[in-house]
Short mmCIF file of C-alpha atoms and ligand atoms in Angstrom, two decimals:
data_model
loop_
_atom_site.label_atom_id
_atom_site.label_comp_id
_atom_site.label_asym_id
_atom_site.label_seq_id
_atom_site.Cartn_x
_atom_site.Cartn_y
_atom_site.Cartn_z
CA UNK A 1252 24.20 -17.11 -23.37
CA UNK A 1253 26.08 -20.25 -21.84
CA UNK A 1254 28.11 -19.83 -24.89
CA UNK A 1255 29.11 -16.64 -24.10
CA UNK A 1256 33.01 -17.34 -23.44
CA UNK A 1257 32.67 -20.86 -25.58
CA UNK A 1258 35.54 -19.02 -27.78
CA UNK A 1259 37.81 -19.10 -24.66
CA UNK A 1260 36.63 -22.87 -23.95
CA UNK A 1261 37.09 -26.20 -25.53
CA UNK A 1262 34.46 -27.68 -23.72
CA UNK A 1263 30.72 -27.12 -22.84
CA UNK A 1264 30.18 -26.67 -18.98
CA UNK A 1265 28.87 -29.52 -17.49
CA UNK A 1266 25.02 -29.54 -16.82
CA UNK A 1267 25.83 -29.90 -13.10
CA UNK A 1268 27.67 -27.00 -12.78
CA UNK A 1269 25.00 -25.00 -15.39
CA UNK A 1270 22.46 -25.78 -12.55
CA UNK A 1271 24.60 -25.43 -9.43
CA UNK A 1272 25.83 -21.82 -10.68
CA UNK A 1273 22.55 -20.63 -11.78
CA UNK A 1274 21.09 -18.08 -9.60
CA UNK A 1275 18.07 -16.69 -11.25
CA UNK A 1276 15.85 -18.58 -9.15
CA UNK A 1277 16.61 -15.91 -6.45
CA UNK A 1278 18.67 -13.07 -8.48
CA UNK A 1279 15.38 -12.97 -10.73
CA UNK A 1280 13.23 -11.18 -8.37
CA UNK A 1281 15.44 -7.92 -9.20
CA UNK A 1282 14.45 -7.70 -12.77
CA UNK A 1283 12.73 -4.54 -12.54
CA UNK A 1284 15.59 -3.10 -10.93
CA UNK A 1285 18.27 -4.79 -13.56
CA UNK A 1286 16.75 -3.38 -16.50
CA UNK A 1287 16.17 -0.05 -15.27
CA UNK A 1288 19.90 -0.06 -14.36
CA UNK A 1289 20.54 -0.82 -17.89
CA UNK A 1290 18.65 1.83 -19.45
CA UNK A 1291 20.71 4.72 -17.14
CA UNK A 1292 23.78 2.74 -18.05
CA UNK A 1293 23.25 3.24 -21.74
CA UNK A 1294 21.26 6.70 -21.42
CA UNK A 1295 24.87 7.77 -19.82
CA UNK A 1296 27.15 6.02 -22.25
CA UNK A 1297 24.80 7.91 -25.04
CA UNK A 1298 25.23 11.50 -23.40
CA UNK A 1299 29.22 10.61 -23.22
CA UNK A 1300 29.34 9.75 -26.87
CA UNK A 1301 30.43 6.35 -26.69
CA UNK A 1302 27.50 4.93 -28.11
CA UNK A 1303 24.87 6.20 -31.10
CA UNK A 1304 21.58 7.95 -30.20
CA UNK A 1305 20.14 5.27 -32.10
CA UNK A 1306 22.06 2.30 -30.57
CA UNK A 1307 20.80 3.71 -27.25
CA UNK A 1308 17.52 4.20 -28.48
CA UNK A 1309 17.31 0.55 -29.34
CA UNK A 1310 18.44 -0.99 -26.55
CA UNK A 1311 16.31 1.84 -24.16
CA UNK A 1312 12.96 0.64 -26.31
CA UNK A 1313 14.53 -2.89 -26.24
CA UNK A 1314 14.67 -2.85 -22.40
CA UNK A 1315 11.51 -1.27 -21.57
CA UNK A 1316 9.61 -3.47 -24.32
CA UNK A 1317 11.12 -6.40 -21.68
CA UNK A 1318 10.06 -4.85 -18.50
CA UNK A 1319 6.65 -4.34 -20.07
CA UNK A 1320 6.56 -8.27 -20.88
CA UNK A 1321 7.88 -9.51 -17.67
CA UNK A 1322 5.50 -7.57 -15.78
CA UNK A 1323 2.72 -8.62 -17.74
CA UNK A 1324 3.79 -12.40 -17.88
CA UNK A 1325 4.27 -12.05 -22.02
CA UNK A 1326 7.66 -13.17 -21.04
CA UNK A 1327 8.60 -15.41 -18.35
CA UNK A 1328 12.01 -15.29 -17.20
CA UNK A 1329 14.03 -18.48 -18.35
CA UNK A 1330 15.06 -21.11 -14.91
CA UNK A 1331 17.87 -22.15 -17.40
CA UNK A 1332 19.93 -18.91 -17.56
CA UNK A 1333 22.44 -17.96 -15.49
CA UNK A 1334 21.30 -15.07 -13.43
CA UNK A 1335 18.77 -12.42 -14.27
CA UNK A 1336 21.45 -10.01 -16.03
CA UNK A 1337 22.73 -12.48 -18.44
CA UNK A 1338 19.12 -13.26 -19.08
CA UNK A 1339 17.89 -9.72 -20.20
CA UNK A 1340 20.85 -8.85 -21.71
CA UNK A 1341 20.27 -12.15 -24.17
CA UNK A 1342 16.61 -11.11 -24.26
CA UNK A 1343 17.66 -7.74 -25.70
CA UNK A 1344 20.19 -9.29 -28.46
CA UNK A 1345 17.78 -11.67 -29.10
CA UNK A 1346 15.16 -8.55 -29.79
CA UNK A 1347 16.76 -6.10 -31.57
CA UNK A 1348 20.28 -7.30 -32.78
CA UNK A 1349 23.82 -5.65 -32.83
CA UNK A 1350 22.86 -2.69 -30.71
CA UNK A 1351 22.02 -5.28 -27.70
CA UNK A 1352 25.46 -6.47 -27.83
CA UNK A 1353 27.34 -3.10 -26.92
CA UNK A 1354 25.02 -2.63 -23.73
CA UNK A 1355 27.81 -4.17 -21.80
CA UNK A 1356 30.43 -1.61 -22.57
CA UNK A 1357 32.09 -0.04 -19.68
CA UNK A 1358 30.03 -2.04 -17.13
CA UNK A 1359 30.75 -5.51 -15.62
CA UNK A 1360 28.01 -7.88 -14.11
CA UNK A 1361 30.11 -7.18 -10.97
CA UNK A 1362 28.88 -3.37 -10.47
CA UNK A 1363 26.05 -4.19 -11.87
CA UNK A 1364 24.69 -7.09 -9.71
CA UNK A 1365 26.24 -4.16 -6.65
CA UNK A 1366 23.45 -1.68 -7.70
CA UNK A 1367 20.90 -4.06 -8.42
CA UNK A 1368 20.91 -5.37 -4.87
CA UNK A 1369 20.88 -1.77 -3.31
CA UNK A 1370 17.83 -0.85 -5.65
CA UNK A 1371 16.02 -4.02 -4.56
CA UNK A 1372 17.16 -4.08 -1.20
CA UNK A 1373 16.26 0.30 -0.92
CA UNK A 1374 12.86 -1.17 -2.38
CA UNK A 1375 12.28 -4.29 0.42
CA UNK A 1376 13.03 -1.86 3.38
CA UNK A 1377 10.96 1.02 2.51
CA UNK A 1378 8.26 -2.00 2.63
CA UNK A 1379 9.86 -3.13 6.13
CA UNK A 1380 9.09 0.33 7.48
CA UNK A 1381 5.39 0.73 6.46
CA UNK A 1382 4.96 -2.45 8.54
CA UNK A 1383 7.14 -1.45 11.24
CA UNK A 1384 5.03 1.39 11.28
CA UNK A 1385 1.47 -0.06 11.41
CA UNK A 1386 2.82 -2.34 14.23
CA UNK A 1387 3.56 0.46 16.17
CA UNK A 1388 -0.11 1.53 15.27
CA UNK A 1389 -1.80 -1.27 16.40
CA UNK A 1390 0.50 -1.05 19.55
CA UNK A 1391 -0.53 2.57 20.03
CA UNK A 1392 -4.20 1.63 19.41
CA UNK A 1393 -4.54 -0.89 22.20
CA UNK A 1394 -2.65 0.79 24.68
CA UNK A 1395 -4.98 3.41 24.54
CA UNK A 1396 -7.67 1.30 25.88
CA UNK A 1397 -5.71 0.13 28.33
CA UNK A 1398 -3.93 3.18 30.20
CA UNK A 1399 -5.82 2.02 33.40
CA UNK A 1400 -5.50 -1.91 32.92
CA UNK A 1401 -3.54 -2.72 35.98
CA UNK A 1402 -1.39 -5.48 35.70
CA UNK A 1403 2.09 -6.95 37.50
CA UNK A 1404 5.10 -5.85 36.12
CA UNK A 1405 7.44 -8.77 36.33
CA UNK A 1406 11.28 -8.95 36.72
CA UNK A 1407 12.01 -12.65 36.69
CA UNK A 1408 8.92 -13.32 35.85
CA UNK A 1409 8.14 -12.92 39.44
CA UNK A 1410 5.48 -9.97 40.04
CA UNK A 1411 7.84 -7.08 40.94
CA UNK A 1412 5.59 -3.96 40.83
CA UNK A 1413 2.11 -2.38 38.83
CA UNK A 1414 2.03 -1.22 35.57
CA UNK A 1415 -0.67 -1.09 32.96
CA UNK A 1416 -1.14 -3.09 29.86
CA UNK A 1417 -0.85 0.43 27.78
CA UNK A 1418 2.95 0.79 29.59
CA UNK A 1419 3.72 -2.57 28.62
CA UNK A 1420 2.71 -2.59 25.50
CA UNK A 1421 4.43 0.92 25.05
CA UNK A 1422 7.65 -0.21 25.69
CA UNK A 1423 7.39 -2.38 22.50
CA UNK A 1424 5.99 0.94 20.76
CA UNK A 1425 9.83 2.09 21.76
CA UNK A 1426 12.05 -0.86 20.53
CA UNK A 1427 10.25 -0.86 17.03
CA UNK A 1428 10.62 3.22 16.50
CA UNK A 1429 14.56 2.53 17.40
CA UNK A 1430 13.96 -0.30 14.47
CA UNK A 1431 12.65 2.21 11.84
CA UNK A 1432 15.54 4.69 12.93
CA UNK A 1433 17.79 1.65 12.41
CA UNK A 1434 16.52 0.56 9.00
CA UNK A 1435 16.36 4.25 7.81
CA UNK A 1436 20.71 4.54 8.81
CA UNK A 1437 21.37 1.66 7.05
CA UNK A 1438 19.26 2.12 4.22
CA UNK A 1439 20.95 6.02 3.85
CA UNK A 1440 24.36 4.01 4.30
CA UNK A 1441 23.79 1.69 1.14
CA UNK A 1442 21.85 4.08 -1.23
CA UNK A 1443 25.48 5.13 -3.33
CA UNK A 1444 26.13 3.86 -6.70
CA UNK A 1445 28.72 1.13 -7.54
CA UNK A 1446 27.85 1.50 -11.09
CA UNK A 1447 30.90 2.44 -12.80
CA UNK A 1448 32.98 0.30 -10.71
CA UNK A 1449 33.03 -2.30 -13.49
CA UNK A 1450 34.80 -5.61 -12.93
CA UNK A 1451 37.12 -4.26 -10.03
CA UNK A 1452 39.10 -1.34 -11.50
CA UNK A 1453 37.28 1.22 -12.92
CA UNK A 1454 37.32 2.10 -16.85
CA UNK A 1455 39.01 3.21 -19.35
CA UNK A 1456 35.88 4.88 -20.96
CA UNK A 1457 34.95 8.71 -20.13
CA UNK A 1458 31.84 7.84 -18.34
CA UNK A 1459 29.94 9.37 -15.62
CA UNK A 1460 29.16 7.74 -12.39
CA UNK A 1461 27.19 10.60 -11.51
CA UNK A 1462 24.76 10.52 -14.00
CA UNK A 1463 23.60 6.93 -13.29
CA UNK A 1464 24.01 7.52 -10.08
CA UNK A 1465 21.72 10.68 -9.47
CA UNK A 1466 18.98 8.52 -12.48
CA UNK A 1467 18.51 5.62 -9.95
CA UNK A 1468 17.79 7.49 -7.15
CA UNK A 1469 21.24 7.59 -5.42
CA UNK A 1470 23.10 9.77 -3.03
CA UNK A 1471 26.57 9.75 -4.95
CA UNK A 1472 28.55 7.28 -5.72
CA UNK A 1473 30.77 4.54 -3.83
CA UNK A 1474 34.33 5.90 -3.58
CA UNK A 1475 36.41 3.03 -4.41
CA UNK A 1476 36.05 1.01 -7.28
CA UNK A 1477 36.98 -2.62 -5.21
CA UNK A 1478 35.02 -1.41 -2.54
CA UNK A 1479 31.88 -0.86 -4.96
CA UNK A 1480 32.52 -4.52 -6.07
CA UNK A 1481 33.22 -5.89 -2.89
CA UNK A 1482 30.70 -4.52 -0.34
CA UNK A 1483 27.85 -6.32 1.33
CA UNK A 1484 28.32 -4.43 4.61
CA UNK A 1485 24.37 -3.22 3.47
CA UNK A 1486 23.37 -6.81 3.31
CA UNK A 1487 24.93 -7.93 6.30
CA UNK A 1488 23.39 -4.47 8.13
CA UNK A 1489 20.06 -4.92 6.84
CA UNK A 1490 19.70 -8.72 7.93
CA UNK A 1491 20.72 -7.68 11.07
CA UNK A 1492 18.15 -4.69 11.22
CA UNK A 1493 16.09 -7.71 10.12
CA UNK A 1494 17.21 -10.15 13.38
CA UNK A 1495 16.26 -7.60 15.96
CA UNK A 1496 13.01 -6.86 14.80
CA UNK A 1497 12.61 -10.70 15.28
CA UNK A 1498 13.87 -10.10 18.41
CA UNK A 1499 11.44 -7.71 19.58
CA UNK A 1500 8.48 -9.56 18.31
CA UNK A 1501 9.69 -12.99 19.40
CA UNK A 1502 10.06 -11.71 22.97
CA UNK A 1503 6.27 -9.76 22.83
CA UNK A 1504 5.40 -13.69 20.85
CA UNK A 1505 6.61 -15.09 24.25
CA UNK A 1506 4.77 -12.92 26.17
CA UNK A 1507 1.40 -13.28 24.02
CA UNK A 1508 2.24 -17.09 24.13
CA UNK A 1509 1.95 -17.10 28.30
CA UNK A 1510 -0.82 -14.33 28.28
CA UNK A 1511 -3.19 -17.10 26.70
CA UNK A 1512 -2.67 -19.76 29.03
CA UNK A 1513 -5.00 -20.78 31.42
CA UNK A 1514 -2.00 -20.10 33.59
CA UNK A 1515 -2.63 -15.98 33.13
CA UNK A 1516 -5.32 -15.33 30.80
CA UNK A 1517 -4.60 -11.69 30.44
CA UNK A 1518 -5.18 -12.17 26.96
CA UNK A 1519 -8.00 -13.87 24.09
CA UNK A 1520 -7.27 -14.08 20.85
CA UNK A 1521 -9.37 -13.14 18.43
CA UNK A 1522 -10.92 -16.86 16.85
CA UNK A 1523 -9.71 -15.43 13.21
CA UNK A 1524 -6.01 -15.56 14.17
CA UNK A 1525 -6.07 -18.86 16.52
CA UNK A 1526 -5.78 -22.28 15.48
CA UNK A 1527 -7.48 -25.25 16.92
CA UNK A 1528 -5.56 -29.02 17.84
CA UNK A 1529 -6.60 -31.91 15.43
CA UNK A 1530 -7.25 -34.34 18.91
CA UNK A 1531 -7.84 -31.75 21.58
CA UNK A 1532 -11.68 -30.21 21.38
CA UNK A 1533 -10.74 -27.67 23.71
CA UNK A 1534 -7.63 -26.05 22.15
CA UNK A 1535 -7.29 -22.36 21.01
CA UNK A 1536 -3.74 -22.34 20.10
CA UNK A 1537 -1.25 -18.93 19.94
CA UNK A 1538 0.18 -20.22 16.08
CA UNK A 1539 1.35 -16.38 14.97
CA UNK A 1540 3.27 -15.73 18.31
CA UNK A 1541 5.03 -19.47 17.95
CA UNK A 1542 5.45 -19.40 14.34
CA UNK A 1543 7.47 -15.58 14.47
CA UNK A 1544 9.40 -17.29 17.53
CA UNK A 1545 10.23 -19.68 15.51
CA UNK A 1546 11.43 -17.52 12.26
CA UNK A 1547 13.36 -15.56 14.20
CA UNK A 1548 16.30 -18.33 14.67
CA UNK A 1549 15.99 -18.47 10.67
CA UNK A 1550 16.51 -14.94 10.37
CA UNK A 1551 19.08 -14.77 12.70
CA UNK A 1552 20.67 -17.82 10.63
CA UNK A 1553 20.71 -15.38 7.40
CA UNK A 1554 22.59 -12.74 9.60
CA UNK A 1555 25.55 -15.70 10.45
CA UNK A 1556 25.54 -16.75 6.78
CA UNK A 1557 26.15 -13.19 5.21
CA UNK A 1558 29.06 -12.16 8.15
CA UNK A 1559 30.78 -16.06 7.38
CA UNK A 1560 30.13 -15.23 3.94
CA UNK A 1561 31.99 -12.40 4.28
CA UNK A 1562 34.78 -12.76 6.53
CA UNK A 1563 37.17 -15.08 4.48
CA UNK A 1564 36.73 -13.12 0.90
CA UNK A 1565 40.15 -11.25 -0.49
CA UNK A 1566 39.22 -8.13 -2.83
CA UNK A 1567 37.07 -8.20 -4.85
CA UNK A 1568 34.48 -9.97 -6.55
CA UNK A 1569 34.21 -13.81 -5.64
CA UNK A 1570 31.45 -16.30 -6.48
CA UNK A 1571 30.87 -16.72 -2.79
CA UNK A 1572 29.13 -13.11 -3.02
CA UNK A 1573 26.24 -14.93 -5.12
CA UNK A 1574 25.05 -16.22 -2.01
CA UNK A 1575 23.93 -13.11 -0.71
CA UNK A 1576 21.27 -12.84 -1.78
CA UNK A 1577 18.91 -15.51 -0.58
CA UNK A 1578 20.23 -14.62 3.15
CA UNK A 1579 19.38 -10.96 3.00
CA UNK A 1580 15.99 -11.11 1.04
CA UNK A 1581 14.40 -13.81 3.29
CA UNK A 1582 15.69 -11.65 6.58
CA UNK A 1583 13.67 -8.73 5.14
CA UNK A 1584 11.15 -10.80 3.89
CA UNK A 1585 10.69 -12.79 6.80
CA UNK A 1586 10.71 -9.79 8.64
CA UNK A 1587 7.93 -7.85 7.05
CA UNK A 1588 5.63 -10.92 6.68
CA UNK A 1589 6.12 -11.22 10.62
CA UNK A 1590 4.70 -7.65 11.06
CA UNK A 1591 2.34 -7.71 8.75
CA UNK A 1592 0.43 -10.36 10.76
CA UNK A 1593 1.13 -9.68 14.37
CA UNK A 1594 -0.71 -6.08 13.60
CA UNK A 1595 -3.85 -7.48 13.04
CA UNK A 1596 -3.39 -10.06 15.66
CA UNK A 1597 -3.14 -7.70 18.10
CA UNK A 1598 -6.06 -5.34 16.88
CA UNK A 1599 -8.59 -8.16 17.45
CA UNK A 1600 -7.11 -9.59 20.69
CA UNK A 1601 -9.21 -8.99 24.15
CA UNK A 1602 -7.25 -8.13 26.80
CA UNK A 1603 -8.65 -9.62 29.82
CA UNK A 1604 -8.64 -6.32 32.44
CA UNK A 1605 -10.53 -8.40 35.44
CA UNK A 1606 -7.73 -11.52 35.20
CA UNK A 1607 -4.69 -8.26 35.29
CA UNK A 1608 -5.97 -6.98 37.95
CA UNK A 1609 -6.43 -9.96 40.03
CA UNK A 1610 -2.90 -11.33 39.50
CA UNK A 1611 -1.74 -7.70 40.57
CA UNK A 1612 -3.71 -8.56 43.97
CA UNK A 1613 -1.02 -11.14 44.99
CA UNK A 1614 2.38 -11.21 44.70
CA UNK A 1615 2.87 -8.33 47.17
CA UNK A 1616 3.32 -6.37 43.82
CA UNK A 1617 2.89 -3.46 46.36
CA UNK A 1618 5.87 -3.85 48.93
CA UNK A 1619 8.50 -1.47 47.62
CA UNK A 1620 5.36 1.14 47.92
CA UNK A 1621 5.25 0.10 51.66
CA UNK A 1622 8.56 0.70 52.25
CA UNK A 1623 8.52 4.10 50.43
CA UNK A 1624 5.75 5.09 52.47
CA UNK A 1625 8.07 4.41 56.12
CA UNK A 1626 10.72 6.09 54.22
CA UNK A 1627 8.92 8.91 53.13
CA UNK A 1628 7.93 8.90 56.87
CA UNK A 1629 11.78 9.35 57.82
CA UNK A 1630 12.57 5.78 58.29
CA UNK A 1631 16.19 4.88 56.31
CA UNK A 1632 14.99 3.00 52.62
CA UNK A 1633 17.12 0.07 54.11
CA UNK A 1634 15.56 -0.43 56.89
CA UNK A 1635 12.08 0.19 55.61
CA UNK A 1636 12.89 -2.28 53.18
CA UNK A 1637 13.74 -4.67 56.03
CA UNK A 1638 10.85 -4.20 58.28
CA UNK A 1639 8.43 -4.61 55.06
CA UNK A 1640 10.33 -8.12 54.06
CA UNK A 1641 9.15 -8.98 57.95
CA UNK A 1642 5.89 -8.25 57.22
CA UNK A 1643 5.75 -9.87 53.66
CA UNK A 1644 6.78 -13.36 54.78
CA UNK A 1645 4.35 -12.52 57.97
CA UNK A 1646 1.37 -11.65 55.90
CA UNK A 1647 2.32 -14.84 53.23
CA UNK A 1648 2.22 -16.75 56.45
CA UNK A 1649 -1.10 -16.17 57.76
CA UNK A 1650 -2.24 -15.71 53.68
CA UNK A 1651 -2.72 -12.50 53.65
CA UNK A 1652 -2.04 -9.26 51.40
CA UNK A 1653 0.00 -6.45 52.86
CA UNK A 1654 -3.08 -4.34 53.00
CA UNK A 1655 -5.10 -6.89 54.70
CA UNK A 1656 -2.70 -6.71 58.07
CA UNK A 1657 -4.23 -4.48 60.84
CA UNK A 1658 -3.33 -1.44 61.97
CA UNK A 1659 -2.16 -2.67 64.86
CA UNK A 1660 -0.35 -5.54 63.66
CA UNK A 1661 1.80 -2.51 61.47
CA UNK A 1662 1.81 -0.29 64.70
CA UNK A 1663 3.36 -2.95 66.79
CA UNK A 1664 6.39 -3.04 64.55
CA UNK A 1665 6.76 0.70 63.81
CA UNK A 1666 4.75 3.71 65.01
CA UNK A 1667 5.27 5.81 61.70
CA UNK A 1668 2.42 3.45 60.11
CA UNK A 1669 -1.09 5.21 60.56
CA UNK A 1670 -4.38 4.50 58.76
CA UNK A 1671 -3.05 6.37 55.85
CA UNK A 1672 -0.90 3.41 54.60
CA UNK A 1673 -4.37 1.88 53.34
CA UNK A 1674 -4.33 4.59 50.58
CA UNK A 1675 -0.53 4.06 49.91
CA UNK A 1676 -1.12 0.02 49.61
CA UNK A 1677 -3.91 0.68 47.22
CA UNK A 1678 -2.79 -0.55 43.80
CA UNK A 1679 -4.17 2.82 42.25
CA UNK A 1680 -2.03 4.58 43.87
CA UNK A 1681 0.52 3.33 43.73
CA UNK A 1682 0.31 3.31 40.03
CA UNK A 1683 -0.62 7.03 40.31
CA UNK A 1684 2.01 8.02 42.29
CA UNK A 1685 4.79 7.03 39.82
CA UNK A 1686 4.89 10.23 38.25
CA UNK A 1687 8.54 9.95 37.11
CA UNK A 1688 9.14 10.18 33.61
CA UNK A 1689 8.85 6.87 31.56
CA UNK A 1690 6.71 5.15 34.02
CA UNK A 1691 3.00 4.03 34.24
CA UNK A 1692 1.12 6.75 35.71
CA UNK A 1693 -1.65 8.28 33.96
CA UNK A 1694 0.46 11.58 32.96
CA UNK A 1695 3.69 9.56 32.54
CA UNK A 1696 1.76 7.70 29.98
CA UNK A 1697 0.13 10.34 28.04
CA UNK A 1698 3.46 11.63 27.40
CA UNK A 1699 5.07 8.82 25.85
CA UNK A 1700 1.64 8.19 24.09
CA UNK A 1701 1.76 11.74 22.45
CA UNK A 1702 5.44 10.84 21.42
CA UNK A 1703 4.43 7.62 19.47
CA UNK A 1704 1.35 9.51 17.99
CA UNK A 1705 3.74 12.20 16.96
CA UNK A 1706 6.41 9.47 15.97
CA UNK A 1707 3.18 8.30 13.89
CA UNK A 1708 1.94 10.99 12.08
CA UNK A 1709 4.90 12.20 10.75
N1 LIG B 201 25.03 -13.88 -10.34
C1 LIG B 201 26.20 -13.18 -9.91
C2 LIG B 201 26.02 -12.77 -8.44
O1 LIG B 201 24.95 -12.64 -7.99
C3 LIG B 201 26.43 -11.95 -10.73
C4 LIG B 201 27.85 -11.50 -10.76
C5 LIG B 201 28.68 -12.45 -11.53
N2 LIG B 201 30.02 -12.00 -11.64
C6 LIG B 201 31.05 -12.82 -11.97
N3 LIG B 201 32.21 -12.28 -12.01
N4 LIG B 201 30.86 -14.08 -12.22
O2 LIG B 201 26.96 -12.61 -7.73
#
């Protein structure tokens, strides 16, 4: 097939530049997809009349009888070809002859690498969402043991104020449903047909894009015929759907990453998905959480390489667009292996609920409550907020918590304290008594729990 424009050429191509163009090493992956785009090519150039029932019949048999061998491992896909359509196409000459060679009619390897991509990539993100979605399970799973697992809630990772391990862990629940959403717009985005788009300009044959179109699972078909050449908008979308799922998990890695040390220990990880330290006896090390840290920078490097790949390209096809593929597949790839084993990590981690509740004991995790309760009492928020910083550097003075200061201590300073702001201090309540919508309280939670079951089951 390296001879296949020998008649234009007076010399071979150099074996460097056989290797260095050769992309079947990735491009082969979407052989399944290549051939079945062949056989609704020629099914369609049959039912237009511009090949023979029993041309198309050929090369239909032809194709499948390839599939069939690939898939079993009958055939293994040559390193030495060009790319994976120049390799089946040859396959199918080399099978059954003259009919092979008019497979190519109205269709360049420039619409048709376009829709093999989309099939593969329509493929690779369906398989991104399953994960997504048992991520979200095993999120949903452990927060429901934890709805009354007190813990700080930090801003600057300074304790700020109570929440529970089941709203923390909810809040990731959130980020990853807006990630399915995400994948699912970019997904219906991409899923039109470039097929018929040929090299850049269309045809001169009386095909019909529809028909391939609506036989490979398509919405319709891409408007413009450079466009349908030229595209990778879906690639660079799909990488970046890709980058903030790293995101997500590569903060909740960081988080899982300090909930293990001896510094916190909210967290244990199960011995099954730990790793130990080839010197240090006493290591139990957070590998998952560091290792999906770590991918994300290489996912977010595919992102960069598809938008640079991009940027500089004049219509239509260029070589440059062979690169494509590598960046996009390991984003998605990289993506969906990362889920796939932070699920299980987190099924068989112990949360610690006795080490969250005694970091919520200091910290003063408590004072805005104190100052709600003066202002509740009439007392202007600001200046409730003032008197309670008084008593927070006070109370770190003499080492105590705010609800360790006497009565009289609080009375001196303002009379609208009685023995009431006990109950108010009391981390309980004041996780009970933030009833607004979104935030920890029992009800508060049950609500957004019932959403991500819902978001679940359907
Ligand atoms: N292997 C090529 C790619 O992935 C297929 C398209 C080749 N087209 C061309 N005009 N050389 O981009």
């Amino acid at each position: 097939m390296s001879d296949l424009w020998s008649a234009r050429f007076k010399k071979d191509t150099d074996i460097l530049l056989k290797k260095f163009n050769s992309s079947i090493a990735v491009d082969g992956l979407m052989y399944s997809e290549d051939i079945t785009g062949s056989i609704a090519h020629a099914e369609m150039l049959c039912k237009k009349g511009i090949i023979s029932g029993s041309d198309c019949a050929a090369i239909t048999d032809g194709l499948k009888g390839i599939l069939a061998d690939i898939d079993s491992g009958a055939l293994t896909i040559d390193p030495d070809a060009e790319d994976i359509h120049m390799f089946v196409e040859g396959e199918l000459t080399r099978r059954i002859g003259e009919p092979g060679k008019r497979l190519h009619t109205a269709r360049s390897r420039n619409d048709q690498v376009a829709a093999d991509i989309r099939l593969y990539l329509r493929k690779k993100a369906s398989e991104t969402a399953v994960s997504l979605k048992n991520m979200i399970k095993a999120l949903y799973e452990t927060a429901v043991k934890h709805t009354d697992t007190v813990m700080p809630g930090y801003t600057h990772l300074q304790r700020a104020q109570p929440v529970t391990m089941a709203h923390h862990l909810m809040a990731y629940a959130s980020m990853f449903m807006r990630d399915c959403g995400r994948l699912s717009d970019a997904v219906g985005r991409m899923n039109l047909s470039p097929l018929g788009s040929a090299a850049l300009a269309g045809t001169t044959y009386d095909i019909d894009r529809g028909q391939t179109a609506a036989a490979l699972g398509f919405d319709g078909v891409v408007a413009n015929s450079l466009d349908g050449v030229s595209d990778r908008d879906f690639a660079a979308e799909l990488a970046f759907c890709a980058s903030l799922i790293m995101t997500h998990l590569s903060r909740l890695s960081e988080e899982i990453i300090l909930w293990c040390s001896w510094e916190f220990r909210f967290v244990e990880l199960d011995d099954s998905f730990a790793t130990g330290s080839s010197i240090m006896p006493q290591k139990k090390n957070p590998d998952v959480a560091e290792l999906v840290r770590g991918k994300s920078g290489r996912v977010f490097g595919d992102l960069v390489s598809l938008l640079t790949m991009l940027k500089g390209l004049p219509l239509a096809y260029n070589k440059d667009m062979q690169e494509d593929k590598e960046a996009v597949f390991d984003a998605l790839k990289t993506a969906t292996d990362s889920l796939n084993i932070f699920a299980p990590m987190l099924l068989s981690m112990k949360v610690n609920a006795e080490n969250c509740a005694q970091a919520a004991k200091r910290g003063f995790i408590n004072a805005t409550d104190m100052a709600d309760y003066l202002a509740k009492k009439g007392m202007p928020f600001r200046s409730a907020y003032k008197l309670t910083g008084e008593l927070v550097a006070w109370a770190q003075e003499k080492g105590m918590t705010l609800e360790e200061i006497p009565l009289t201590e609080l009375k001196a300073r303002s009379d609208l304290f009685a023995s009431d702001v006990y109950d108010a201090l009391d981390l309980k309540t004041c996780l009970e008594k933030r009833v607004s919508e979104g935030g920890p309280s029992g009800k508060a939670m049950q609500k957004q729990l019932e959403a991500v079951r819902e978001f679940l089951d359907a």
